[in-house]
């Protein structure tokens, strides 16, 4: 059966601040000519607007989909440049060996280039990395040595220490050196940065990424700031990594790292390839939030990505939510494909075993807790508010319905659609009082009430409920809030 999807019919959240390719027939403009080899297809990954996980957020958020690279990750961009840096310096010759410490993706990037150039590959990899990545590297013909994750960075069993030793002891071998070789950030100065500048028509205001080696964030950051120094570079760091704390203390702190599950990002010391000076802000995100967002990006946006992409997108959503600038344009980074984590992030059993799934019975307060913390708890009007003021208030706060309150009591409700149609049919209605036109009040529920029972209330004609605790209104939960909560679970 052939399913045809006309993307023109999909809802477009708001007007687009940058030009969009409406080539819904699928890629006619791309790949018009043949290539000599797969390396030529690396880069120029698509920039895709996030429209579902950003509901309720005004600032547009775009995602640089680097999992479109042929090896499935951003690290394809540095494979060839790392190898060429050693060739140019005369250290790597025909028949030589490339050694690298990798969380997996750099290994793939190197293996693709090595396959075409005829080099042997030996990779060391910490044992926390997914089996998919180990198998993938072996599929490319690489030798993979698994090392313990839980050892200090100067321990001989540490994956970087081990790779250095193998490179020194193997004749004709070089350490590719993603953590110190400047060819890594330079590759992003030369490719990722200019692509983003062109794809956003120079309108990007915030770039959110995470640091593994720091190549992406440093290279893109350097390039974008050279174009416009006002662009903010925001790094998201896994809870347990020491990078955020070292940035906050200007390198003076002595944070102790802790284990975390997200792969490929965060560190226990600052790599030479990470330029902390281009970073304007660090945000810390937990595994649970990272994985939940990776799953939402997959289910809601159709973007099948790994945990680091989820972690960065979670941070990007925070950045976009707190923005109050009509010209803001946030770009998040999708580092690698979710296929690499089918046995983990996309496996409910693994998620449950690792306490990454929310299994506690949920009450309506949990739904309230997920809402944007920076938005007002409740936007309300009184019976004396004019229709004109009520519409303005709803537009200002980007809400489509508000309760009419008399103290803590909900005496009615107004919706943007009802007020707009009344005012369009008779503009005099704009000067009426809300009390004259309001509809039925929203039901009030207790904070401890189950999500399921509130969902039933909302499935009837009620558009929203007010949540109370100790007789105080805690906030408002709309149909969409509950639906979003249920979808994310
Ligand atoms: N995400 C994943 C899954 C990765 O493997 C890496 C690279 N280790 C990154 C993000 C971070 O990229 P960079 O090394 O350029 O900081």
Short mmCIF file of C-alpha atoms and ligand atoms in Angstrom, two decimals:
data_model
loop_
_atom_site.label_atom_id
_atom_site.label_comp_id
_atom_site.label_asym_id
_atom_site.label_seq_id
_atom_site.Cartn_x
_atom_site.Cartn_y
_atom_site.Cartn_z
CA UNK A 1 0.00 0.00 0.00
CA UNK A 2 1.31 3.41 -0.85
CA UNK A 3 0.57 6.16 1.62
CA UNK A 4 0.98 9.62 0.26
CA UNK A 5 1.33 12.52 2.64
CA UNK A 6 0.76 16.01 1.44
CA UNK A 7 2.89 18.04 3.83
CA UNK A 8 1.06 21.16 2.75
CA UNK A 9 -1.92 19.86 4.76
CA UNK A 10 0.04 19.56 7.99
CA UNK A 11 -0.64 22.39 10.43
CA UNK A 12 1.96 25.11 10.38
CA UNK A 13 2.35 26.51 13.91
CA UNK A 14 2.69 30.17 13.01
CA UNK A 15 4.25 32.10 10.18
CA UNK A 16 7.81 31.06 9.44
CA UNK A 17 10.54 33.56 10.28
CA UNK A 18 12.90 32.07 7.66
CA UNK A 19 12.39 30.71 4.14
CA UNK A 20 11.11 27.16 3.97
CA UNK A 21 11.61 24.56 1.27
CA UNK A 22 8.08 23.43 0.39
CA UNK A 23 9.34 20.63 -1.79
CA UNK A 24 6.70 18.19 -0.55
CA UNK A 25 7.33 15.80 -3.43
CA UNK A 26 10.44 14.74 -1.56
CA UNK A 27 13.94 15.80 -2.25
CA UNK A 28 13.77 16.83 -5.89
CA UNK A 29 16.09 19.73 -5.14
CA UNK A 30 18.57 17.53 -3.30
CA UNK A 31 21.13 15.07 -4.60
CA UNK A 32 20.55 16.06 -8.20
CA UNK A 33 23.94 14.79 -9.29
CA UNK A 34 25.84 11.59 -8.61
CA UNK A 35 28.69 11.56 -6.08
CA UNK A 36 32.11 9.98 -6.36
CA UNK A 37 31.88 8.50 -2.88
CA UNK A 38 29.86 8.60 0.34
CA UNK A 39 32.17 11.14 2.00
CA UNK A 40 30.82 13.82 -0.33
CA UNK A 41 27.35 13.37 1.17
CA UNK A 42 28.45 14.40 4.67
CA UNK A 43 27.10 17.72 5.94
CA UNK A 44 24.39 20.04 4.61
CA UNK A 45 22.00 18.27 6.94
CA UNK A 46 18.46 19.66 7.05
CA UNK A 47 17.24 22.32 9.44
CA UNK A 48 13.74 21.33 10.54
CA UNK A 49 11.25 23.35 12.54
CA UNK A 50 9.92 21.67 15.69
CA UNK A 51 6.17 22.22 15.74
CA UNK A 52 4.67 19.67 18.15
CA UNK A 53 6.95 19.52 21.20
CA UNK A 54 7.03 23.32 21.13
CA UNK A 55 3.27 23.82 21.51
CA UNK A 56 2.58 26.88 23.63
CA UNK A 57 6.05 28.30 22.97
CA UNK A 58 6.10 31.41 20.79
CA UNK A 59 9.77 31.48 19.90
CA UNK A 60 10.47 29.27 16.87
CA UNK A 61 12.77 26.33 17.56
CA UNK A 62 14.59 24.69 14.66
CA UNK A 63 16.58 21.46 14.83
CA UNK A 64 19.76 20.78 12.88
CA UNK A 65 19.22 17.14 11.98
CA UNK A 66 22.77 15.80 11.92
CA UNK A 67 21.56 12.22 12.16
CA UNK A 68 20.98 12.65 8.39
CA UNK A 69 24.72 12.18 7.86
CA UNK A 70 25.54 8.84 6.18
CA UNK A 71 26.99 7.36 9.39
CA UNK A 72 23.98 8.57 11.38
CA UNK A 73 25.68 11.24 13.48
CA UNK A 74 27.37 14.63 13.66
CA UNK A 75 30.72 12.88 14.02
CA UNK A 76 30.85 12.00 10.33
CA UNK A 77 31.88 15.63 9.87
CA UNK A 78 35.19 15.13 11.70
CA UNK A 79 36.24 11.66 10.45
CA UNK A 80 37.98 12.79 7.27
CA UNK A 81 39.44 16.05 8.69
CA UNK A 82 41.03 14.16 11.61
CA UNK A 83 42.57 11.63 9.23
CA UNK A 84 43.78 14.30 6.80
CA UNK A 85 45.45 16.26 9.61
CA UNK A 86 47.69 13.24 10.28
CA UNK A 87 48.30 12.61 6.58
CA UNK A 88 49.35 16.22 6.04
CA UNK A 89 51.72 16.08 9.02
CA UNK A 90 53.25 12.92 7.49
CA UNK A 91 52.32 10.78 10.51
CA UNK A 92 49.81 8.56 8.70
CA UNK A 93 50.87 6.64 5.59
CA UNK A 94 49.23 4.07 3.29
CA UNK A 95 48.40 0.88 5.18
CA UNK A 96 48.56 2.74 8.53
CA UNK A 97 46.29 2.32 11.54
CA UNK A 98 43.88 4.81 13.10
CA UNK A 99 43.35 4.46 16.84
CA UNK A 100 40.69 6.42 18.71
CA UNK A 101 38.88 6.59 22.04
CA UNK A 102 35.24 6.96 21.11
CA UNK A 103 31.74 6.77 22.52
CA UNK A 104 30.93 5.22 19.16
CA UNK A 105 29.98 7.95 16.74
CA UNK A 106 33.48 9.30 16.06
CA UNK A 107 34.46 5.70 15.43
CA UNK A 108 31.81 5.46 12.70
CA UNK A 109 32.91 8.77 11.15
CA UNK A 110 36.54 7.58 11.11
CA UNK A 111 35.61 4.10 9.90
CA UNK A 112 33.73 5.49 6.87
CA UNK A 113 36.73 7.58 5.78
CA UNK A 114 39.17 4.76 6.66
CA UNK A 115 37.16 2.31 4.55
CA UNK A 116 37.67 4.47 1.48
CA UNK A 117 41.30 5.21 2.25
CA UNK A 118 42.23 1.67 3.22
CA UNK A 119 43.31 2.25 6.84
CA UNK A 120 42.90 -0.20 9.71
CA UNK A 121 40.89 1.03 12.74
CA UNK A 122 41.22 0.19 16.43
CA UNK A 123 38.72 1.81 18.80
CA UNK A 124 38.46 1.83 22.58
CA UNK A 125 35.00 2.33 24.02
CA UNK A 126 33.65 2.58 27.59
CA UNK A 127 31.35 -0.29 28.57
CA UNK A 128 28.36 2.02 29.17
CA UNK A 129 27.93 2.54 25.43
CA UNK A 130 25.16 0.67 23.65
CA UNK A 131 25.71 -2.73 22.03
CA UNK A 132 24.36 -1.27 18.80
CA UNK A 133 27.38 1.03 18.58
CA UNK A 134 29.87 -1.79 19.24
CA UNK A 135 28.27 -3.95 16.55
CA UNK A 136 28.13 -1.05 14.15
CA UNK A 137 31.87 -0.36 14.47
CA UNK A 138 32.64 -4.05 14.01
CA UNK A 139 30.41 -4.05 10.90
CA UNK A 140 32.78 -1.46 9.42
CA UNK A 141 35.66 -3.86 10.08
CA UNK A 142 37.04 -1.98 13.11
CA UNK A 143 38.61 -3.72 16.11
CA UNK A 144 36.75 -2.61 19.26
CA UNK A 145 38.19 -2.84 22.76
CA UNK A 146 35.72 -2.31 25.60
CA UNK A 147 37.03 -0.54 28.71
CA UNK A 148 35.43 0.08 32.13
CA UNK A 149 33.42 3.32 32.41
CA UNK A 150 33.82 3.72 36.16
CA UNK A 151 37.55 4.54 36.29
CA UNK A 152 39.21 7.96 36.73
CA UNK A 153 40.38 9.80 33.61
CA UNK A 154 44.08 9.09 34.42
CA UNK A 155 43.58 5.36 35.07
CA UNK A 156 45.41 3.05 32.60
CA UNK A 157 42.09 1.29 31.92
CA UNK A 158 40.38 4.57 30.97
CA UNK A 159 39.35 4.48 27.30
CA UNK A 160 41.39 7.57 26.33
CA UNK A 161 44.51 6.35 28.21
CA UNK A 162 44.15 2.93 26.61
CA UNK A 163 43.81 4.37 23.09
CA UNK A 164 46.93 6.52 23.61
CA UNK A 165 48.91 3.46 24.69
CA UNK A 166 47.73 1.34 21.74
CA UNK A 167 48.60 4.16 19.30
CA UNK A 168 52.09 4.49 20.81
CA UNK A 169 52.74 0.75 20.75
CA UNK A 170 51.33 -0.07 17.27
CA UNK A 171 53.72 0.50 14.34
CA UNK A 172 52.33 2.92 11.73
CA UNK A 173 49.49 3.97 14.04
CA UNK A 174 48.21 7.42 14.96
CA UNK A 175 45.76 8.53 17.60
CA UNK A 176 43.04 10.41 15.69
CA UNK A 177 42.73 12.57 18.82
CA UNK A 178 39.21 14.02 18.79
CA UNK A 179 39.80 15.45 22.30
CA UNK A 180 42.88 17.50 21.36
CA UNK A 181 43.10 17.68 17.57
CA UNK A 182 41.90 21.15 16.45
CA UNK A 183 40.78 19.61 13.14
CA UNK A 184 37.69 18.63 15.17
CA UNK A 185 36.34 22.12 16.06
CA UNK A 186 37.75 23.46 12.77
CA UNK A 187 35.47 21.06 10.86
CA UNK A 188 32.48 22.76 12.49
CA UNK A 189 33.86 26.24 11.77
CA UNK A 190 34.11 25.15 8.14
CA UNK A 191 30.79 23.29 7.76
CA UNK A 192 28.18 23.24 10.55
CA UNK A 193 28.48 26.95 11.42
CA UNK A 194 28.18 28.27 7.83
CA UNK A 195 25.31 25.86 7.10
CA UNK A 196 23.34 27.19 10.08
CA UNK A 197 24.08 30.80 9.14
CA UNK A 198 22.82 30.22 5.61
CA UNK A 199 19.84 28.02 6.56
CA UNK A 200 18.58 30.60 9.09
CA UNK A 201 19.37 33.52 6.73
CA UNK A 202 21.51 34.95 9.52
CA UNK A 203 18.49 35.12 11.85
CA UNK A 204 19.68 32.58 14.42
CA UNK A 205 19.83 34.17 17.89
CA UNK A 206 20.49 31.14 20.15
CA UNK A 207 22.40 27.94 19.42
CA UNK A 208 22.00 25.10 21.92
CA UNK A 209 24.36 22.11 21.85
CA UNK A 210 26.20 19.84 24.26
CA UNK A 211 29.88 19.10 24.66
CA UNK A 212 31.42 15.67 24.34
CA UNK A 213 34.71 16.77 22.87
CA UNK A 214 33.24 20.25 22.55
CA UNK A 215 34.03 20.26 18.83
CA UNK A 216 30.48 21.08 17.77
CA UNK A 217 29.71 23.80 20.31
CA UNK A 218 33.16 25.44 20.02
CA UNK A 219 33.36 25.38 16.22
CA UNK A 220 29.77 26.46 15.60
CA UNK A 221 30.07 29.02 18.41
CA UNK A 222 33.23 30.55 16.96
CA UNK A 223 31.77 30.80 13.49
CA UNK A 224 28.42 32.25 14.54
CA UNK A 225 30.00 34.81 16.88
CA UNK A 226 32.34 35.90 14.06
CA UNK A 227 29.18 36.68 12.05
CA UNK A 228 27.19 38.21 14.90
CA UNK A 229 28.71 38.50 18.39
CA UNK A 230 25.22 38.84 19.92
CA UNK A 231 24.29 35.24 19.12
CA UNK A 232 24.09 33.28 22.37
CA UNK A 233 25.80 29.91 22.61
CA UNK A 234 24.19 27.67 25.21
CA UNK A 235 25.70 24.37 26.31
CA UNK A 236 23.53 21.68 27.88
CA UNK A 237 25.35 19.29 30.21
CA UNK A 238 24.20 15.96 31.65
CA UNK A 239 23.67 15.89 35.41
CA UNK A 240 26.82 14.12 36.64
CA UNK A 241 29.22 15.76 34.16
CA UNK A 242 31.65 18.32 35.61
CA UNK A 243 31.69 20.71 32.63
CA UNK A 244 28.85 23.01 33.72
CA UNK A 245 30.33 23.45 37.19
CA UNK A 246 33.83 24.11 35.81
CA UNK A 247 32.40 26.74 33.48
CA UNK A 248 30.51 28.42 36.35
CA UNK A 249 33.63 28.50 38.55
CA UNK A 250 35.91 29.51 35.68
CA UNK A 251 37.87 26.28 36.09
CA UNK A 252 38.51 26.84 39.81
CA UNK A 253 35.98 24.40 41.23
CA UNK A 254 36.68 20.76 42.04
CA UNK A 255 33.38 19.13 41.13
CA UNK A 256 33.16 15.39 41.52
CA UNK A 257 31.40 13.75 38.63
CA UNK A 258 28.68 11.14 39.02
CA UNK A 259 27.55 8.41 36.62
CA UNK A 260 24.81 9.16 34.12
CA UNK A 261 23.23 7.26 31.27
CA UNK A 262 23.20 9.69 28.35
CA UNK A 263 25.95 8.77 25.88
CA UNK A 264 28.44 10.90 23.99
CA UNK A 265 28.27 14.12 26.00
CA UNK A 266 29.58 15.46 29.33
CA UNK A 267 33.05 14.87 30.73
CA UNK A 268 35.06 14.39 33.90
CA UNK A 269 37.64 16.98 32.77
CA UNK A 270 37.75 19.75 30.14
CA UNK A 271 38.95 18.49 26.71
CA UNK A 272 41.45 20.67 24.74
CA UNK A 273 38.89 20.88 21.94
CA UNK A 274 36.30 22.58 24.16
CA UNK A 275 36.53 26.38 24.04
CA UNK A 276 34.67 27.46 27.19
CA UNK A 277 35.05 31.12 26.20
CA UNK A 278 32.42 30.91 23.42
CA UNK A 279 29.78 29.57 25.82
CA UNK A 280 27.36 32.14 27.29
CA UNK A 281 25.43 29.78 29.51
CA UNK A 282 25.49 26.19 30.74
CA UNK A 283 22.31 24.29 31.59
CA UNK A 284 22.21 20.98 33.44
CA UNK A 285 19.68 18.33 32.40
CA UNK A 286 18.96 14.90 33.92
CA UNK A 287 18.86 11.55 32.10
CA UNK A 288 15.13 11.18 32.62
CA UNK A 289 14.27 14.50 30.96
CA UNK A 290 16.74 13.79 28.14
CA UNK A 291 15.27 10.38 27.35
CA UNK A 292 11.68 11.61 27.66
CA UNK A 293 12.41 14.33 25.10
CA UNK A 294 14.19 11.89 22.73
CA UNK A 295 11.05 9.75 22.81
CA UNK A 296 8.78 12.75 22.28
CA UNK A 297 10.86 13.99 19.33
CA UNK A 298 10.43 10.54 17.80
CA UNK A 299 6.72 10.10 18.48
CA UNK A 300 5.53 13.64 18.02
CA UNK A 301 7.92 15.12 15.45
CA UNK A 302 8.93 11.93 13.61
CA UNK A 303 12.58 12.66 14.39
CA UNK A 304 14.21 9.41 15.57
CA UNK A 305 17.12 10.59 17.71
CA UNK A 306 19.33 9.54 20.62
CA UNK A 307 19.52 10.70 24.24
CA UNK A 308 22.01 13.53 23.70
CA UNK A 309 19.67 15.11 21.12
CA UNK A 310 16.85 14.75 23.66
CA UNK A 311 18.95 16.43 26.34
CA UNK A 312 19.85 19.36 24.11
CA UNK A 313 16.26 19.76 22.86
CA UNK A 314 14.99 19.76 26.46
CA UNK A 315 17.38 22.65 27.23
CA UNK A 316 16.46 24.43 23.98
CA UNK A 317 12.78 24.29 24.93
CA UNK A 318 13.62 26.03 28.21
CA UNK A 319 15.56 28.70 26.38
CA UNK A 320 12.72 29.30 23.91
CA UNK A 321 10.06 29.36 26.63
CA UNK A 322 11.70 32.12 28.63
CA UNK A 323 12.29 34.27 25.54
CA UNK A 324 10.25 37.43 25.18
CA UNK A 325 11.72 38.68 21.92
CA UNK A 326 9.73 38.45 18.66
CA UNK A 327 13.01 38.15 16.74
CA UNK A 328 14.40 35.24 18.76
CA UNK A 329 15.19 32.07 16.80
CA UNK A 330 16.52 29.08 18.70
CA UNK A 331 18.42 26.22 17.02
CA UNK A 332 18.84 22.88 18.74
CA UNK A 333 21.11 20.07 17.58
CA UNK A 334 20.11 16.46 16.82
CA UNK A 335 23.42 14.62 17.19
CA UNK A 336 22.64 11.03 16.28
CA UNK A 337 20.01 8.50 15.30
CA UNK A 338 17.77 6.67 17.77
CA UNK A 339 18.62 3.38 16.06
CA UNK A 340 21.79 3.40 18.15
CA UNK A 341 19.67 3.15 21.33
CA UNK A 342 16.93 0.67 20.44
CA UNK A 343 18.07 -1.55 23.33
CA UNK A 344 18.05 1.38 25.77
CA UNK A 345 16.13 4.65 25.36
CA UNK A 346 13.55 2.99 23.11
CA UNK A 347 13.27 -0.17 25.18
CA UNK A 348 10.65 0.19 27.94
CA UNK A 349 12.17 -2.67 29.94
CA UNK A 350 15.59 -0.99 30.08
CA UNK A 351 13.96 2.35 30.84
CA UNK A 352 11.98 0.80 33.72
CA UNK A 353 15.01 -1.07 35.11
CA UNK A 354 16.90 2.19 35.18
CA UNK A 355 14.05 4.19 36.73
CA UNK A 356 13.82 6.33 33.62
CA UNK A 357 10.06 5.88 33.15
CA UNK A 358 7.55 7.66 35.32
CA UNK A 359 5.55 4.80 36.83
CA UNK A 360 4.08 6.56 39.86
CA UNK A 361 0.29 6.97 39.70
CA UNK A 362 -0.16 10.45 38.36
CA UNK A 363 -2.35 13.16 39.73
CA UNK A 364 -3.35 16.41 38.13
CA UNK A 365 -0.66 18.29 40.06
CA UNK A 366 1.95 16.35 38.02
CA UNK A 367 0.41 17.81 34.87
CA UNK A 368 0.54 21.27 36.39
CA UNK A 369 4.20 20.68 37.32
CA UNK A 370 5.12 19.98 33.70
CA UNK A 371 3.83 23.32 32.54
CA UNK A 372 6.14 26.19 31.74
CA UNK A 373 7.51 27.40 35.09
CA UNK A 374 8.21 30.89 33.74
CA UNK A 375 4.61 31.48 32.56
CA UNK A 376 2.09 33.00 35.01
CA UNK A 377 0.40 30.33 37.18
CA UNK A 378 -2.98 31.52 36.06
CA UNK A 379 -4.23 34.15 33.64
CA UNK A 380 -7.73 35.26 34.66
CA UNK A 381 -10.26 38.07 34.24
CA UNK A 382 -13.09 39.41 36.39
CA UNK A 383 -16.69 40.06 35.36
CA UNK A 384 -15.85 43.78 34.99
CA UNK A 385 -13.01 43.25 32.48
CA UNK A 386 -13.95 44.39 28.96
CA UNK A 387 -13.99 41.93 26.06
CA UNK A 388 -11.25 44.04 24.41
CA UNK A 389 -8.99 43.67 27.48
CA UNK A 390 -9.72 39.95 27.75
CA UNK A 391 -8.74 39.32 24.10
CA UNK A 392 -5.53 41.36 24.56
CA UNK A 393 -4.65 39.38 27.67
CA UNK A 394 -5.15 36.05 25.90
CA UNK A 395 -3.03 37.13 22.93
CA UNK A 396 -0.30 38.44 25.26
CA UNK A 397 -0.05 35.17 27.18
CA UNK A 398 -0.71 32.93 24.20
CA UNK A 399 -3.71 31.20 25.82
CA UNK A 400 -7.05 30.45 24.22
CA UNK A 401 -9.30 30.38 27.30
CA UNK A 402 -9.30 32.04 30.72
CA UNK A 403 -11.43 31.68 33.85
CA UNK A 404 -13.54 34.54 35.17
CA UNK A 405 -12.67 34.70 38.88
CA UNK A 406 -14.40 36.32 41.81
CA UNK A 407 -11.69 35.94 44.44
CA UNK A 408 -10.88 32.23 44.43
CA UNK A 409 -14.25 31.27 42.94
CA UNK A 410 -14.62 30.57 39.23
CA UNK A 411 -17.86 32.25 38.14
CA UNK A 412 -17.50 31.84 34.40
CA UNK A 413 -15.08 31.41 31.51
CA UNK A 414 -14.27 33.09 28.22
CA UNK A 415 -12.61 31.64 25.13
CA UNK A 416 -10.74 33.49 22.44
CA UNK A 417 -12.80 31.83 19.70
CA UNK A 418 -16.14 32.81 21.31
CA UNK A 419 -15.05 36.40 22.04
CA UNK A 420 -13.55 36.81 18.55
CA UNK A 421 -16.66 35.57 16.72
CA UNK A 422 -18.92 37.78 18.84
CA UNK A 423 -16.72 40.83 18.25
CA UNK A 424 -16.42 40.14 14.52
CA UNK A 425 -20.19 39.90 14.07
CA UNK A 426 -20.74 43.02 16.20
CA UNK A 427 -17.65 45.17 16.98
CA UNK A 428 -19.61 46.88 19.79
CA UNK A 429 -19.15 43.65 21.73
CA UNK A 430 -15.50 44.67 22.27
CA UNK A 431 -16.69 47.19 24.87
CA UNK A 432 -19.05 44.83 26.71
CA UNK A 433 -18.10 43.46 30.12
CA UNK A 434 -16.94 39.87 30.36
CA UNK A 435 -19.80 39.29 32.83
CA UNK A 436 -22.28 39.92 29.98
CA UNK A 437 -20.82 37.39 27.56
CA UNK A 438 -19.10 34.75 29.68
CA UNK A 439 -19.78 31.05 29.38
CA UNK A 440 -20.05 28.34 32.06
CA UNK A 441 -17.29 28.26 34.72
CA UNK A 442 -14.49 25.68 34.52
CA UNK A 443 -14.90 22.84 37.00
CA UNK A 444 -12.58 22.93 40.01
CA UNK A 445 -10.65 19.80 40.97
CA UNK A 446 -8.37 18.95 43.91
CA UNK A 447 -4.61 18.74 43.29
CA UNK A 448 -4.52 15.07 44.30
CA UNK A 449 -7.22 14.00 41.83
CA UNK A 450 -6.11 11.38 39.30
CA UNK A 451 -5.24 12.45 35.75
CA UNK A 452 -7.65 9.82 34.41
CA UNK A 453 -10.67 11.25 36.27
CA UNK A 454 -9.79 14.80 35.15
CA UNK A 455 -9.33 13.54 31.57
CA UNK A 456 -12.94 12.23 31.74
CA UNK A 457 -14.16 15.67 32.84
CA UNK A 458 -12.29 17.26 29.96
CA UNK A 459 -13.61 14.75 27.46
CA UNK A 460 -17.07 16.29 28.03
CA UNK A 461 -17.72 19.90 27.08
CA UNK A 462 -15.22 21.34 29.59
CA UNK A 463 -12.18 22.95 27.97
CA UNK A 464 -10.16 23.30 31.17
CA UNK A 465 -10.21 22.72 34.93
CA UNK A 466 -8.92 24.83 37.80
CA UNK A 467 -6.68 22.97 40.23
CA UNK A 468 -7.04 23.80 43.94
CA UNK A 469 -4.99 22.87 46.98
CA UNK A 470 -5.99 24.04 50.47
CA UNK A 471 -8.71 26.17 48.88
CA UNK A 472 -6.13 28.13 46.88
CA UNK A 473 -6.18 28.04 43.06
CA UNK A 474 -2.85 26.46 42.00
CA UNK A 475 -3.31 26.80 38.28
CA UNK A 476 -5.28 25.82 35.21
CA UNK A 477 -5.03 22.59 33.24
CA UNK A 478 -6.42 22.54 29.72
CA UNK A 479 -7.47 19.64 27.52
CA UNK A 480 -4.27 20.04 25.60
CA UNK A 481 -2.10 19.97 28.75
CA UNK A 482 -3.59 16.61 29.73
CA UNK A 483 -3.33 15.25 26.21
CA UNK A 484 0.32 16.27 26.01
CA UNK A 485 0.97 14.66 29.40
CA UNK A 486 -0.68 11.40 28.35
CA UNK A 487 1.24 11.35 25.05
CA UNK A 488 4.58 11.91 26.79
CA UNK A 489 3.95 8.98 29.14
N1 LIG B 1 26.06 13.34 21.01
C1 LIG B 1 26.60 12.16 20.76
C2 LIG B 1 25.70 10.95 20.74
C3 LIG B 1 27.98 12.04 20.55
O1 LIG B 1 28.51 10.83 20.29
C4 LIG B 1 28.79 13.21 20.61
C5 LIG B 1 30.26 13.10 20.41
N2 LIG B 1 30.91 12.38 21.41
C6 LIG B 1 28.19 14.42 20.90
C7 LIG B 1 26.82 14.45 21.07
C8 LIG B 1 28.96 15.70 21.14
O2 LIG B 1 29.66 16.21 20.08
P1 LIG B 1 31.07 16.94 20.29
O3 LIG B 1 32.11 15.85 20.54
O4 LIG B 1 31.31 17.66 19.02
O5 LIG B 1 31.00 17.82 21.48
#
